[in-house]
Amino acid sequence: MNEPAAFATWAVELADRELAVAAPLRTRTDVRAAVLTTKAWLCGTDSSAETTALLKRIPGAVFYRVDGDARLRREGRQLPEGTLPNAPWLPLHELLPVQVPIVVANAGVEPLRLELVISYAERPVAGLLLAWDDLRTWVDHAPAHRCASLRIARRADGHVLVLGSPLPPLRGTPLYAYGPALIPCGLALSPAVPLTWLERTLALPAGELVLVGQGRWQRIPASALTSLSRAVVRSGAW
């Protein structure tokens, strides 16, 4: 997410890149985070007194209010002190380390536990996880040729996975492909297992994918992927 100003009402600048100090906010779905070279940022929409007090307790944090032009103002000050960084913004719970176990199939081998950690490697975006309602609205106005190159898999939680290129210009979680695994951009598996090991361990049928994130790995059968079209979205029968 590169345009947090579309929803943010507050922001917090952290003294360094360590997001662990913001762990109490991890369960809040509106909180986004961006990690820069020397510091990290948080932003969100909930400006309640409870949230504000929690933000101000984060060690080394600087709290700002955000206006409609993404300008930052400290409390009690009239003049802005810059704008929100133009950087990839991801849900906070995806940027904090998540323990995800993968069990090696060979008998007698100790299970290997993988986790998602922050990564600064640039990778091509292969997919987008976004709200179903946002995609439905976009499809109503998108040219047919833009939809023809995309495939989708709808999830029960109100989100949809979109694969292909070019992806819709919508807010969501960008994903890159590591073999059959779709991983949020800005994160990587740790330890960095070889692709051949991952493919052999997952042993997925041809065309099947696995979505990594939110504390679990979700298998996506090839049959769940459907070519995107206005008729398919309007039918709601898949």
Short mmCIF file of N, CA, C and O in Angstrom, two decimals, residues 4 6 8 12 14 44 58 60 68 77 83-84 90 115 118 121 123 147 151 153 174 187-188 196 202 215 224 227:
data_model
loop_
_atom_site.label_atom_id
_atom_site.label_comp_id
_atom_site.label_asym_id
_atom_site.label_seq_id
_atom_site.Cartn_x
_atom_site.Cartn_y
_atom_site.Cartn_z
N PRO A 4 -1.19 5.69 2.05
CA PRO A 4 -1.89 5.61 3.33
C PRO A 4 -2.73 6.83 3.62
O PRO A 4 -3.63 6.79 4.45
N ALA A 6 -5.02 7.97 2.10
CA ALA A 6 -6.42 7.73 1.73
C ALA A 6 -7.27 7.36 2.94
O ALA A 6 -8.49 7.46 2.88
N ALA A 8 -5.59 7.34 6.58
CA ALA A 8 -4.93 7.59 7.86
C ALA A 8 -5.40 8.88 8.51
O ALA A 8 -5.58 9.90 7.86
N VAL A 12 2.68 7.47 13.53
CA VAL A 12 3.70 7.39 14.56
C VAL A 12 5.04 7.10 13.89
O VAL A 12 5.15 6.17 13.09
N LEU A 14 8.76 5.88 14.47
CA LEU A 14 9.56 5.13 15.43
C LEU A 14 11.04 5.49 15.28
O LEU A 14 11.51 5.76 14.17
N GLY A 44 -2.92 4.78 10.91
CA GLY A 44 -4.20 4.11 11.03
C GLY A 44 -5.35 5.08 11.08
O GLY A 44 -5.17 6.30 10.94
N ILE A 58 4.43 3.96 23.25
CA ILE A 58 5.47 3.24 22.52
C ILE A 58 6.81 3.95 22.73
O ILE A 58 6.93 5.15 22.46
N GLY A 60 10.18 5.79 22.37
CA GLY A 60 10.85 6.48 21.29
C GLY A 60 9.97 6.90 20.13
O GLY A 60 10.48 7.28 19.08
N GLY A 68 -6.01 15.55 5.42
CA GLY A 68 -6.41 14.95 4.16
C GLY A 68 -5.36 14.99 3.07
O GLY A 68 -5.47 14.27 2.07
N ARG A 77 0.62 21.89 17.74
CA ARG A 77 1.35 22.69 16.75
C ARG A 77 0.48 22.91 15.51
O ARG A 77 -0.26 22.03 15.09
N THR A 83 5.20 15.11 5.40
CA THR A 83 4.09 14.27 4.98
C THR A 83 4.43 12.81 5.25
O THR A 83 5.58 12.46 5.54
N LEU A 84 3.41 11.97 5.14
CA LEU A 84 3.64 10.54 5.30
C LEU A 84 4.62 10.04 4.23
O LEU A 84 4.56 10.49 3.08
N LEU A 90 2.11 -1.98 4.75
CA LEU A 90 1.51 -3.30 4.92
C LEU A 90 0.81 -3.38 6.28
O LEU A 90 1.16 -2.65 7.20
N GLU A 115 9.51 -18.72 9.75
CA GLU A 115 8.81 -17.51 10.14
C GLU A 115 8.94 -16.47 9.05
O GLU A 115 9.82 -16.55 8.19
N ILE A 118 11.06 -9.32 8.07
CA ILE A 118 11.15 -8.19 7.16
C ILE A 118 12.27 -8.41 6.15
O ILE A 118 13.36 -8.88 6.49
N ALA A 121 14.54 -6.96 -0.05
CA ALA A 121 14.79 -7.39 -1.43
C ALA A 121 13.61 -6.99 -2.31
O ALA A 121 12.46 -7.11 -1.92
N ARG A 123 11.19 -7.59 -5.34
CA ARG A 123 10.69 -8.74 -6.09
C ARG A 123 9.48 -8.31 -6.91
O ARG A 123 8.71 -7.47 -6.47
N CYS A 147 -9.47 -7.05 -17.46
CA CYS A 147 -9.90 -8.20 -16.65
C CYS A 147 -9.43 -9.52 -17.26
O CYS A 147 -9.19 -10.48 -16.52
N ARG A 151 -6.73 -13.64 -12.90
CA ARG A 151 -7.45 -14.75 -12.29
C ARG A 151 -7.73 -14.40 -10.82
O ARG A 151 -6.94 -13.69 -10.19
N ALA A 153 -9.43 -15.74 -6.85
CA ALA A 153 -9.93 -16.79 -5.93
C ALA A 153 -10.53 -16.06 -4.73
O ALA A 153 -9.81 -15.35 -4.01
N PRO A 174 0.17 -6.51 -1.58
CA PRO A 174 0.86 -7.07 -2.75
C PRO A 174 1.63 -8.32 -2.37
O PRO A 174 2.18 -8.43 -1.27
N LEU A 187 8.30 -9.02 3.06
CA LEU A 187 8.57 -10.11 3.99
C LEU A 187 9.25 -11.25 3.24
O LEU A 187 9.22 -11.33 2.02
N ALA A 188 9.87 -12.15 4.00
CA ALA A 188 10.52 -13.31 3.41
C ALA A 188 10.53 -14.44 4.43
O ALA A 188 10.40 -14.22 5.64
N THR A 196 13.71 -25.59 -4.27
CA THR A 196 13.50 -27.02 -4.51
C THR A 196 13.03 -27.73 -3.24
O THR A 196 12.18 -28.62 -3.29
N LEU A 202 6.18 -29.16 0.25
CA LEU A 202 4.75 -28.88 0.10
C LEU A 202 4.06 -29.95 -0.74
O LEU A 202 2.91 -30.31 -0.47
N GLY A 215 -0.40 -15.76 10.09
CA GLY A 215 -0.18 -16.86 11.02
C GLY A 215 -0.51 -18.23 10.48
O GLY A 215 -0.50 -19.21 11.24
N ALA A 224 -9.99 -23.41 -7.61
CA ALA A 224 -10.55 -22.22 -6.96
C ALA A 224 -10.27 -20.95 -7.74
O ALA A 224 -10.87 -19.91 -7.47
N SER A 227 -11.06 -17.14 -14.11
CA SER A 227 -10.74 -15.96 -14.93
C SER A 227 -11.69 -14.83 -14.55
O SER A 227 -12.90 -15.03 -14.38
#
